[in-house]
CSV table of C-alpha atoms and ligand atoms in Angstrom, one decimal:
chain,number,residue,atom,x,y,z
C,128,MET,CA,-9.3,10.5,-39.5
C,129,LYS,CA,-9.0,12.2,-36.1
C,130,ARG,CA,-10.0,9.9,-33.4
C,131,ALA,CA,-12.5,11.1,-30.8
C,132,ALA,CA,-11.0,11.7,-27.3
C,133,ASP,CA,-13.3,9.1,-25.8
C,134,ASP,CA,-12.3,6.4,-28.3
C,135,LEU,CA,-8.7,7.2,-27.5
C,136,GLY,CA,-9.4,6.8,-23.8
C,137,VAL,CA,-10.8,3.4,-24.6
C,138,LEU,CA,-7.9,2.6,-26.8
C,139,LEU,CA,-5.4,3.4,-24.1
C,140,CYS,CA,-7.2,2.0,-21.2
C,141,ALA,CA,-9.0,-1.0,-22.8
C,142,ALA,CA,-7.2,-3.4,-20.5
C,143,PRO,CA,-9.7,-5.6,-18.7
C,144,ILE,CA,-10.2,-4.2,-15.3
C,145,GLY,CA,-10.3,-7.6,-13.8
C,146,ALA,CA,-12.4,-8.1,-10.7
C,147,ALA,CA,-13.3,-4.4,-10.7
C,148,ALA,CA,-15.8,-5.2,-13.4
C,149,SER,CA,-17.6,-7.7,-11.2
C,150,ALA,CA,-20.7,-6.6,-9.4
C,151,ALA,CA,-20.0,-7.7,-5.8
C,152,PHE,CA,-17.1,-6.1,-4.0
C,153,ASP,CA,-14.6,-8.7,-3.1
C,154,GLY,CA,-11.5,-7.2,-1.5
C,155,ALA,CA,-9.6,-10.5,-1.6
C,156,ARG,CA,-10.3,-11.0,-5.4
C,157,LEU,CA,-9.5,-7.4,-6.2
C,158,ARG,CA,-5.9,-8.1,-5.0
C,159,GLU,CA,-5.3,-9.9,-8.2
C,160,ASP,CA,-5.5,-6.6,-10.0
C,161,PHE,CA,-2.5,-5.3,-8.1
C,162,PRO,CA,0.7,-7.2,-9.1
C,163,ILE,CA,2.9,-5.8,-6.3
C,164,LEU,CA,0.7,-7.6,-3.7
C,165,ARG,CA,2.1,-10.9,-5.0
C,166,ARG,CA,5.6,-10.1,-3.7
C,167,THR,CA,7.1,-11.0,-0.4
C,168,VAL,CA,9.1,-8.9,2.1
C,169,HIS,CA,11.6,-10.7,4.3
C,170,GLY,CA,10.1,-14.0,3.1
C,171,LYS,CA,6.6,-13.1,4.2
C,172,PRO,CA,3.6,-12.1,2.0
C,173,LEU,CA,3.5,-8.3,1.7
C,174,VAL,CA,0.8,-6.7,3.9
C,175,TYR,CA,0.6,-3.2,2.6
C,176,LEU,CA,-1.0,-0.9,5.1
C,177,ASP,CA,0.7,2.4,4.2
C,178,ASN,CA,-2.0,3.5,1.7
C,179,ALA,CA,-2.3,7.0,3.2
C,180,ALA,CA,1.3,7.6,2.0
C,181,THR,CA,0.7,6.2,-1.4
C,182,SER,CA,-1.5,3.4,-2.8
C,183,GLN,CA,-0.5,0.5,-5.0
C,184,LYS,CA,-1.4,0.6,-8.7
C,185,PRO,CA,-3.7,-1.8,-10.5
C,186,GLN,CA,-2.4,-3.5,-13.6
C,187,CYS,CA,-4.8,-1.4,-15.8
C,188,VAL,CA,-3.1,1.8,-14.7
C,189,ILE,CA,0.4,0.3,-15.2
C,190,ASP,CA,-0.7,-1.0,-18.7
C,191,CYS,CA,-2.3,2.3,-19.6
C,192,GLU,CA,0.9,4.3,-18.9
C,193,ALA,CA,3.0,1.7,-20.7
C,194,ARG,CA,0.6,1.8,-23.7
C,195,TYR,CA,0.8,5.5,-23.8
C,196,TYR,CA,4.6,5.4,-24.2
C,197,CYS,CA,4.4,2.4,-26.6
C,198,GLU,CA,1.7,3.9,-28.9
C,199,LEU,CA,1.1,7.6,-28.5
C,200,ASN,CA,4.1,9.4,-26.9
C,201,ALA,CA,4.4,12.9,-28.2
C,202,ASN,CA,4.2,16.4,-26.7
C,203,ILE,CA,0.7,17.8,-26.4
C,204,HIS,CA,-1.1,21.0,-27.6
C,205,ARG,CA,1.6,21.7,-30.2
C,206,GLY,CA,1.9,19.4,-33.1
C,207,VAL,CA,-0.2,19.0,-36.2
C,208,HIS,CA,1.1,15.4,-36.5
C,209,SER,CA,-1.1,12.5,-35.5
C,210,LEU,CA,0.8,11.4,-32.5
C,211,SER,CA,0.7,14.8,-30.9
C,212,GLN,CA,-3.0,15.1,-31.6
C,213,GLN,CA,-3.7,11.7,-30.2
C,214,ALA,CA,-1.6,12.4,-27.1
C,215,THR,CA,-3.4,15.6,-26.7
C,216,ASP,CA,-6.8,13.8,-27.0
C,217,ALA,CA,-5.8,11.3,-24.4
C,218,TYR,CA,-4.6,14.0,-22.0
C,219,GLU,CA,-7.7,16.0,-22.4
C,220,ALA,CA,-9.9,13.0,-22.1
C,221,ALA,CA,-8.4,12.4,-18.6
C,222,ARG,CA,-9.4,16.0,-17.8
C,223,ASP,CA,-13.0,15.1,-18.7
C,224,THR,CA,-12.7,12.0,-16.5
C,225,VAL,CA,-11.5,14.1,-13.5
C,226,ARG,CA,-14.3,16.6,-14.1
C,227,ARG,CA,-16.9,13.9,-13.9
C,228,PHE,CA,-15.2,12.3,-10.9
C,229,ILE,CA,-15.6,15.4,-8.8
C,230,ASN,CA,-18.6,16.7,-10.6
C,231,ALA,CA,-17.0,20.0,-11.6
C,232,ALA,CA,-19.2,22.2,-13.7
C,233,ARG,CA,-16.6,22.9,-16.4
C,234,ARG,CA,-13.5,21.1,-17.7
C,235,GLU,CA,-11.6,24.5,-17.6
C,236,GLU,CA,-11.8,24.2,-13.8
C,237,ILE,CA,-9.5,21.2,-13.7
C,238,VAL,CA,-5.8,22.1,-13.5
C,239,PHE,CA,-3.2,19.3,-13.7
C,240,VAL,CA,-0.4,19.8,-11.2
C,241,ARG,CA,2.3,17.6,-9.6
C,242,GLY,CA,0.2,16.8,-6.6
C,243,THR,CA,-1.7,18.2,-3.6
C,244,THR,CA,1.4,20.0,-2.5
C,245,GLU,CA,1.8,21.9,-5.7
C,246,ALA,CA,-2.0,22.6,-5.9
C,247,ILE,CA,-1.9,24.4,-2.6
C,248,ASN,CA,1.3,26.2,-3.4
C,249,LEU,CA,-0.3,27.4,-6.7
C,250,VAL,CA,-3.2,28.9,-4.8
C,251,ALA,CA,-0.9,30.4,-2.2
C,252,ALA,CA,1.3,32.0,-4.9
C,253,SER,CA,-1.4,33.1,-7.2
C,254,TYR,CA,-4.6,33.8,-5.3
C,255,GLY,CA,-2.4,34.8,-2.4
C,256,GLN,CA,-1.2,37.9,-4.3
C,257,ARG,CA,-4.4,39.7,-3.3
C,258,LEU,CA,-3.6,39.4,0.4
C,259,LYS,CA,-2.5,42.5,2.3
C,260,PRO,CA,-0.8,43.1,5.7
C,261,GLY,CA,-3.3,42.2,8.5
C,262,ASP,CA,-5.4,39.9,6.3
C,263,GLU,CA,-5.9,36.4,7.8
C,264,ILE,CA,-5.8,32.8,6.6
C,265,LEU,CA,-7.5,30.3,8.7
C,266,ILE,CA,-6.4,26.6,8.9
C,267,THR,CA,-6.8,23.9,11.5
C,268,GLU,CA,-4.5,22.2,14.0
C,269,MET,CA,-4.8,18.9,12.1
C,270,GLU,CA,-3.3,20.1,8.8
C,271,HIS,CA,-0.6,18.3,6.8
C,272,HIS,CA,2.6,20.4,6.5
C,273,SER,CA,1.5,20.9,2.8
C,274,ASN,CA,-1.5,22.9,4.1
C,275,ILE,CA,0.6,24.9,6.6
C,276,VAL,CA,3.9,25.9,5.2
C,277,PRO,CA,2.7,27.4,1.9
C,278,TRP,CA,0.5,29.7,4.0
C,279,GLN,CA,3.3,30.6,6.3
C,280,LEU,CA,5.5,31.5,3.3
C,281,LEU,CA,2.6,33.6,2.0
C,282,CYS,CA,2.2,35.4,5.3
C,283,GLU,CA,6.0,36.2,5.3
C,284,ARG,CA,5.6,37.7,1.8
C,285,SER,CA,2.4,39.6,2.3
C,286,GLY,CA,2.2,40.5,6.0
C,287,ALA,CA,-0.9,38.4,6.4
C,288,VAL,CA,-1.5,36.4,9.6
C,289,LEU,CA,-2.0,32.6,9.9
C,290,ARG,CA,-4.7,31.6,12.4
C,291,VAL,CA,-5.3,28.1,13.6
C,292,ALA,CA,-8.6,26.5,14.7
C,293,PRO,CA,-8.2,24.0,17.5
C,294,ILE,CA,-9.0,20.3,17.7
C,295,ASP,CA,-10.2,18.4,20.7
C,296,GLU,CA,-8.9,15.2,22.4
C,297,ALA,CA,-10.8,13.0,19.9
C,298,GLY,CA,-9.0,14.8,17.1
C,299,GLU,CA,-12.1,16.5,15.9
C,300,LEU,CA,-12.2,20.1,14.8
C,301,MET,CA,-13.8,22.3,17.4
C,302,LEU,CA,-16.4,24.0,15.2
C,303,ASP,CA,-17.1,26.8,17.7
C,304,GLY,CA,-13.4,27.6,17.8
C,305,PHE,CA,-13.3,27.6,14.0
C,306,GLU,CA,-16.3,29.9,13.7
C,307,HIS,CA,-14.9,32.2,16.4
C,308,ARG,CA,-11.8,32.7,14.3
C,309,LEU,CA,-13.7,33.7,11.1
C,310,ASN,CA,-13.8,37.5,11.0
C,311,ALA,CA,-13.8,40.5,8.8
C,312,ARG,CA,-10.0,40.1,8.2
C,313,THR,CA,-10.2,36.4,7.1
C,314,ARG,CA,-9.5,36.1,3.4
C,315,LEU,CA,-9.1,32.4,3.0
C,316,VAL,CA,-10.0,29.2,4.9
C,317,ALA,CA,-7.8,26.1,4.1
C,318,VAL,CA,-8.9,22.8,5.7
C,319,THR,CA,-8.2,19.2,5.1
C,320,HIS,CA,-11.2,17.0,4.2
C,321,VAL,CA,-9.6,14.0,6.0
C,322,SER,CA,-6.7,14.2,8.5
C,323,ASN,CA,-3.8,12.0,7.4
C,324,ALA,CA,-2.5,11.6,10.9
C,325,LEU,CA,-5.9,10.9,12.7
C,326,GLY,CA,-8.3,9.8,10.1
C,327,THR,CA,-10.8,12.5,11.1
C,328,VAL,CA,-13.4,13.3,8.4
C,329,ASN,CA,-14.1,17.0,8.7
C,330,ALA,CA,-17.6,18.4,8.2
C,331,VAL,CA,-16.4,20.3,5.2
C,332,LYS,CA,-19.8,21.3,3.9
C,333,ARG,CA,-20.5,23.0,7.2
C,334,ILE,CA,-17.1,24.7,7.2
C,335,ILE,CA,-17.6,26.0,3.7
C,336,ASP,CA,-21.1,27.3,4.5
C,337,LEU,CA,-19.8,29.1,7.6
C,338,ALA,CA,-17.0,30.7,5.6
C,339,HIS,CA,-19.2,31.6,2.7
C,340,ALA,CA,-21.7,33.3,5.0
C,341,LYS,CA,-18.9,35.8,5.6
C,342,GLY,CA,-17.8,35.9,2.0
C,343,ILE,CA,-14.6,34.0,2.6
C,344,ALA,CA,-13.1,31.6,0.0
C,345,VAL,CA,-12.4,28.0,1.0
C,346,LEU,CA,-9.7,25.6,-0.1
C,347,ILE,CA,-10.2,21.9,0.7
C,348,ASP,CA,-7.1,19.6,0.9
C,349,GLY,CA,-8.6,16.4,-0.4
C,350,ALA,CA,-5.4,14.3,-0.5
C,351,GLN,CA,-6.8,11.7,1.9
C,352,ALA,CA,-10.5,12.0,0.9
C,353,ALA,CA,-10.4,11.5,-2.9
C,354,PRO,CA,-9.6,7.7,-2.6
C,355,HIS,CA,-12.4,7.1,0.0
C,356,ILE,CA,-15.2,9.6,-0.2
C,357,LYS,CA,-17.4,10.6,-3.2
C,358,ILE,CA,-16.6,14.3,-3.9
C,359,ASP,CA,-19.0,16.7,-5.5
C,360,VAL,CA,-17.4,20.1,-5.7
C,361,GLN,CA,-20.7,21.7,-6.8
C,362,THR,CA,-22.6,20.4,-3.8
C,363,LEU,CA,-19.8,21.2,-1.5
C,364,ASP,CA,-19.5,24.6,-3.2
C,365,CYS,CA,-15.8,24.8,-2.3
C,366,ASP,CA,-13.7,27.4,-4.1
C,367,PHE,CA,-10.6,25.1,-4.5
C,368,TYR,CA,-10.2,21.4,-4.0
C,369,ALA,CA,-6.8,19.7,-4.2
C,370,PHE,CA,-5.9,16.0,-4.5
C,371,SER,CA,-3.1,13.7,-5.6
C,372,SER,CA,-3.2,10.9,-8.2
C,373,HIS,CA,-0.8,8.6,-6.3
C,374,LYS,CA,-3.1,8.1,-3.3
C,375,LEU,CA,-6.0,7.3,-5.7
C,376,TYR,CA,-4.3,4.2,-7.3
C,377,GLY,CA,-2.8,6.4,-10.0
C,378,PRO,CA,0.8,7.4,-10.9
C,379,THR,CA,3.0,9.6,-8.7
C,380,GLY,CA,3.9,13.2,-9.9
C,381,VAL,CA,0.3,14.1,-10.9
C,382,GLY,CA,-2.4,15.9,-9.0
C,383,VAL,CA,-5.4,18.1,-9.5
C,384,LEU,CA,-6.4,21.5,-8.5
C,385,TYR,CA,-10.1,22.2,-9.0
C,386,GLY,CA,-10.9,25.9,-8.8
C,387,LYS,CA,-14.1,27.8,-9.6
C,388,ALA,CA,-13.7,29.3,-13.1
C,389,ALA,CA,-14.4,32.8,-12.0
C,390,LEU,CA,-11.7,32.6,-9.3
C,391,LEU,CA,-9.1,31.0,-11.6
C,392,GLU,CA,-9.9,33.5,-14.3
C,393,ALA,CA,-9.1,36.4,-12.0
C,394,MET,CA,-5.9,34.8,-10.7
C,395,PRO,CA,-2.4,35.6,-12.2
C,396,PRO,CA,-0.4,32.7,-13.6
C,397,TYR,CA,1.6,30.6,-11.2
C,398,GLN,CA,4.5,29.8,-13.4
C,399,GLY,CA,5.6,31.2,-16.8
C,400,GLY,CA,6.7,29.1,-19.8
C,401,GLY,CA,5.4,27.2,-22.8
C,402,ASP,CA,1.8,26.4,-23.3
C,403,MET,CA,0.5,28.9,-20.8
C,404,ILE,CA,0.7,31.9,-23.2
C,405,ARG,CA,-1.3,33.3,-26.0
C,406,GLN,CA,1.3,35.7,-27.4
C,407,VAL,CA,4.8,36.6,-26.3
C,408,THR,CA,6.8,39.7,-27.3
C,409,PHE,CA,9.6,41.3,-25.3
C,410,ALA,CA,7.2,44.1,-24.6
C,411,LYS,CA,4.3,42.1,-23.3
C,412,THR,CA,3.0,38.6,-22.9
C,413,THR,CA,-0.7,37.6,-22.9
C,414,PHE,CA,-1.8,34.4,-21.3
C,415,ASN,CA,-3.7,31.4,-22.5
C,416,ASP,CA,-7.3,30.5,-21.5
C,417,LEU,CA,-8.1,28.3,-18.6
C,418,PRO,CA,-6.9,25.8,-17.6
C,419,TYR,CA,-3.7,26.1,-19.7
C,420,LYS,CA,-2.8,29.4,-18.1
C,421,PHE,CA,-1.8,27.3,-15.0
C,422,GLU,CA,-0.1,24.5,-16.9
C,423,ALA,CA,3.3,25.9,-17.9
C,424,GLY,CA,5.7,23.5,-19.6
C,425,THR,CA,5.4,19.9,-20.7
C,426,PRO,CA,3.2,18.2,-18.1
C,427,HIS,CA,3.4,14.6,-16.9
C,428,ILE,CA,1.3,13.4,-19.8
C,429,ALA,CA,1.6,9.7,-19.2
C,430,GLY,CA,0.8,10.3,-15.5
C,431,VAL,CA,-2.3,12.3,-16.3
C,432,VAL,CA,-3.5,9.6,-18.7
C,433,GLY,CA,-2.8,7.0,-16.0
C,434,LEU,CA,-4.8,9.0,-13.5
C,435,GLY,CA,-7.7,8.8,-15.9
C,436,ALA,CA,-7.4,5.0,-15.9
C,437,ALA,CA,-7.2,4.9,-12.1
C,438,ILE,CA,-10.4,7.0,-11.8
C,439,ASP,CA,-12.1,4.6,-14.3
C,440,TYR,CA,-11.0,1.7,-12.1
C,441,VAL,CA,-12.2,3.2,-8.9
C,442,SER,CA,-15.5,4.4,-10.5
C,443,ALA,CA,-16.2,0.9,-11.8
C,444,LEU,CA,-16.0,-0.4,-8.3
C,445,GLY,CA,-17.9,2.6,-6.9
C,446,LEU,CA,-16.6,4.8,-4.1
C,447,ASP,CA,-19.5,3.8,-1.9
C,448,ALA,CA,-18.6,0.1,-2.1
C,449,ILE,CA,-14.9,0.9,-1.5
C,450,ALA,CA,-15.8,3.1,1.5
C,451,ALA,CA,-18.1,0.4,3.0
C,452,HIS,CA,-15.3,-2.2,2.7
C,453,GLU,CA,-12.7,0.1,4.3
C,454,HIS,CA,-15.0,1.1,7.1
C,455,GLU,CA,-15.5,-2.6,7.9
C,456,LEU,CA,-11.7,-3.0,8.1
C,457,LEU,CA,-11.4,0.1,10.2
C,458,ALA,CA,-14.0,-1.1,12.6
C,459,HIS,CA,-12.3,-4.5,12.9
C,460,ALA,CA,-8.9,-2.9,13.4
C,461,THR,CA,-10.3,-0.5,16.0
C,462,GLU,CA,-11.8,-3.4,17.9
C,463,GLN,CA,-8.5,-5.3,17.8
C,464,ALA,CA,-6.6,-2.2,18.9
C,465,ARG,CA,-8.8,-1.7,21.9
C,466,ALA,CA,-8.1,-5.2,23.0
C,467,VAL,CA,-4.3,-4.5,23.2
C,468,CYS,CA,-3.3,-3.5,26.7
C,469,GLY,CA,-1.2,-0.4,26.8
C,470,LEU,CA,-2.2,0.7,23.2
C,471,ARG,CA,-3.6,4.2,22.9
C,472,LEU,CA,-5.5,5.2,19.8
C,473,ILE,CA,-4.6,8.7,18.5
C,474,GLY,CA,-7.7,10.0,16.7
C,475,THR,CA,-11.1,8.7,17.9
C,476,ALA,CA,-13.4,11.0,16.0
C,477,SER,CA,-17.0,9.9,15.4
C,478,ASP,CA,-16.5,10.2,11.6
C,479,LYS,CA,-13.3,8.6,10.5
C,480,SER,CA,-11.8,7.4,7.2
C,481,SER,CA,-9.6,4.3,7.0
C,482,ILE,CA,-6.7,5.4,9.1
C,483,LEU,CA,-5.7,3.9,12.5
C,484,SER,CA,-3.0,5.8,14.4
C,485,PHE,CA,-1.7,4.5,17.7
C,486,VAL,CA,1.1,4.5,20.3
C,487,ILE,CA,2.1,1.7,22.6
C,488,ASP,CA,3.3,2.3,26.1
C,489,GLY,CA,7.0,1.5,26.4
C,490,VAL,CA,7.7,0.9,22.7
C,491,HIS,CA,8.8,3.6,20.3
C,492,PRO,CA,6.7,3.7,17.1
C,493,HIS,CA,9.8,3.2,15.0
C,494,ASP,CA,10.6,0.0,16.8
C,495,VAL,CA,7.0,-1.2,16.2
C,496,GLY,CA,7.5,-0.3,12.5
C,497,THR,CA,10.7,-2.3,12.4
C,498,ILE,CA,9.1,-5.4,13.9
C,499,LEU,CA,6.2,-5.1,11.6
C,500,ASP,CA,8.5,-4.8,8.6
C,501,ASP,CA,10.2,-8.1,9.7
C,502,GLU,CA,6.7,-9.7,9.3
C,503,GLY,CA,6.3,-8.2,5.8
C,504,ILE,CA,3.8,-5.5,7.1
C,505,ALA,CA,4.2,-2.0,5.8
C,506,VAL,CA,2.9,0.9,8.0
C,507,ARG,CA,4.1,4.4,8.4
C,508,THR,CA,5.7,5.5,11.7
C,509,GLY,CA,6.6,9.1,12.5
C,510,HIS,CA,4.9,12.4,12.6
C,511,HIS,CA,3.2,11.9,9.2
C,512,CYS,CA,4.1,15.5,8.2
C,513,ALA,CA,1.6,16.7,10.8
C,514,MET,CA,3.9,17.8,13.6
C,515,PRO,CA,1.4,20.1,15.2
C,516,VAL,CA,-1.0,17.1,15.6
C,517,MET,CA,1.8,15.2,17.5
C,518,GLU,CA,2.4,18.3,19.6
C,519,HIS,CA,-1.3,18.4,20.4
C,520,PHE,CA,-1.2,14.8,21.7
C,521,HIS,CA,2.2,15.3,23.4
C,522,ILE,CA,3.8,12.5,21.4
C,523,PRO,CA,6.7,12.5,19.0
C,524,ALA,CA,5.2,10.0,16.6
C,525,THR,CA,2.6,7.3,16.0
C,526,VAL,CA,2.3,4.0,14.2
C,527,ARG,CA,-0.2,4.5,11.4
C,528,ALA,CA,-2.0,1.7,9.5
C,529,SER,CA,-4.1,2.9,6.6
C,530,PHE,CA,-6.4,0.7,4.6
C,531,ALA,CA,-7.3,0.6,0.9
C,532,LEU,CA,-9.7,-1.3,-1.2
C,533,TYR,CA,-7.5,-4.4,-1.5
C,534,ASN,CA,-6.8,-4.9,2.2
C,535,THR,CA,-8.4,-7.8,4.0
C,536,ARG,CA,-9.5,-8.7,7.6
C,537,ALA,CA,-6.8,-11.4,7.6
C,538,GLU,CA,-4.2,-8.6,7.1
C,539,VAL,CA,-5.7,-6.6,10.0
C,540,ASP,CA,-5.3,-9.8,12.1
C,541,ALA,CA,-1.7,-10.2,10.9
C,542,LEU,CA,-1.0,-6.5,11.9
C,543,PHE,CA,-2.2,-7.1,15.5
C,544,ARG,CA,-0.3,-10.4,15.8
C,545,ALA,CA,2.8,-8.5,14.9
C,546,VAL,CA,1.9,-5.6,17.3
C,547,ARG,CA,1.6,-8.0,20.2
C,548,LYS,CA,4.9,-9.6,19.2
C,549,ALA,CA,6.6,-6.1,19.3
C,550,GLN,CA,5.0,-5.5,22.7
C,551,ARG,CA,6.3,-8.8,24.0
C,552,MET,CA,9.8,-8.1,22.8
C,553,PHE,CA,10.1,-4.5,24.0
C,554,VAL,CA,7.8,-4.4,27.1
C,555,ASP,CA,8.1,-7.9,28.4
C,556,GLY,CA,11.6,-8.4,27.2
C,557,ARG,CA,10.7,-11.7,25.6
C,558,SER,CA,11.7,-12.6,22.1
C,559,ALA,CA,8.6,-13.5,20.0
P,118,LIG,N1,-2.4,16.8,2.4
P,118,LIG,C1,-2.7,15.7,3.1
P,118,LIG,C2,-3.8,15.6,4.0
P,118,LIG,C3,-1.8,14.6,2.9
P,118,LIG,O1,-2.1,13.5,3.6
P,118,LIG,C4,-0.7,14.7,2.0
P,118,LIG,C5,0.3,13.6,1.9
P,118,LIG,C6,-0.5,15.9,1.3
P,118,LIG,C7,-1.4,16.9,1.5
P,118,LIG,C8,0.6,16.0,0.3
P,118,LIG,O2,0.3,15.2,-0.8
P,118,LIG,P1,1.4,15.1,-1.9
P,118,LIG,O3,0.9,14.0,-2.8
P,118,LIG,O4,1.6,16.4,-2.6
P,118,LIG,O5,2.7,14.7,-1.3
P,118,LIG,N2,0.3,12.7,2.9
P,118,LIG,C9,1.2,11.7,3.2
P,118,LIG,C10,1.2,10.9,4.3
P,118,LIG,O6,0.3,10.9,5.1
P,118,LIG,N3,2.2,10.0,4.2
P,118,LIG,O7,3.0,10.3,3.2
P,118,LIG,C11,2.4,11.4,2.5
């Protein structure tokens, strides 16, 4: 008997989700769900504060992927044999999970890709084919390179022009400047929901409404939002929304492009190959229905199934509870940062997600990162693939601590003990 997709999801992901099932949010207890947090680095307990780069994975996600390979592994959408059908059911069940997670109207609007980067490249390559010389694409000064370079490449191909809306000294988008740049030539707006370098949460609903008032389509880069903010693509009314599994406690190499069905329907395929076709002859090929038209070749099946498990895990906790915990950590960290003499916060927007970027007078961010690593503390240092943001603040790099559901106040305290140690070593010339 053919197993229903939902049963299969349960079969694959039936692992107890540990503390996630408990009612009260307890960041310290949730740590037990994440095996990597038990390890040490340089003999010290790992303090993982590089979650904006990638998050750690709960045991249920790891188990779900392993169980997929142990029990179901087969190629999807192509076999009459049971394994292929069950693998297909598990893969398609994950699509339903994603649909519910972002409240898309239809499952056909969920396209699995490799990550946010590929999602944006897909839109640039496919939707972008309608752009003509002189058309404009509007982005902001705070974009990740993934939401800059694909548009630059498209501009080179099409003769379109890339325009950039400015940010202010707090790292907030200047909405007047944004609105001012929307005009009759603008064909697409592409904006990040949350800045990975600053933590700024953009007023995306307002941005979308402004663009739609002029009939302009909007893509939202949700890479840094999906793990922290409840997303409802129907309420937002965005045309495209992109995010990555690996920042959402899921596997690497998987991501999601949401697109409104009517837009996706009208777009040409991104890549050609197996599974995306209906019929192939040497004379003419016709393409598959949505979303398969955009999923050429064998996808990362286990990764997609693992993403489904990650979303189940996050949903059991509730994004509101996760966000409240992370905001508390951010507030605590911001207070500690303000107490460090010579430390400058980069990104002081009134609405911020759980990212704290800073520089310290007289100490290069990479040196801070090295001292922190000696203490077992993982942060990212550098330009965070947002070089124009660094240029705006006239700095080469920042130290960035980014928080997730499993981080604790004690870890924030450890971070600032180590920051002060770095300052003593490099500024005062004292060792520890
Ligand atoms: N957009 C934003 C806002 C991002 O933060 C990132 C990754 C991407 C797009 C690209 O996502 P990917 O999964 O396709 O690589 N940001 C980071 C970061 O801040 N540190 O490492 C990767």
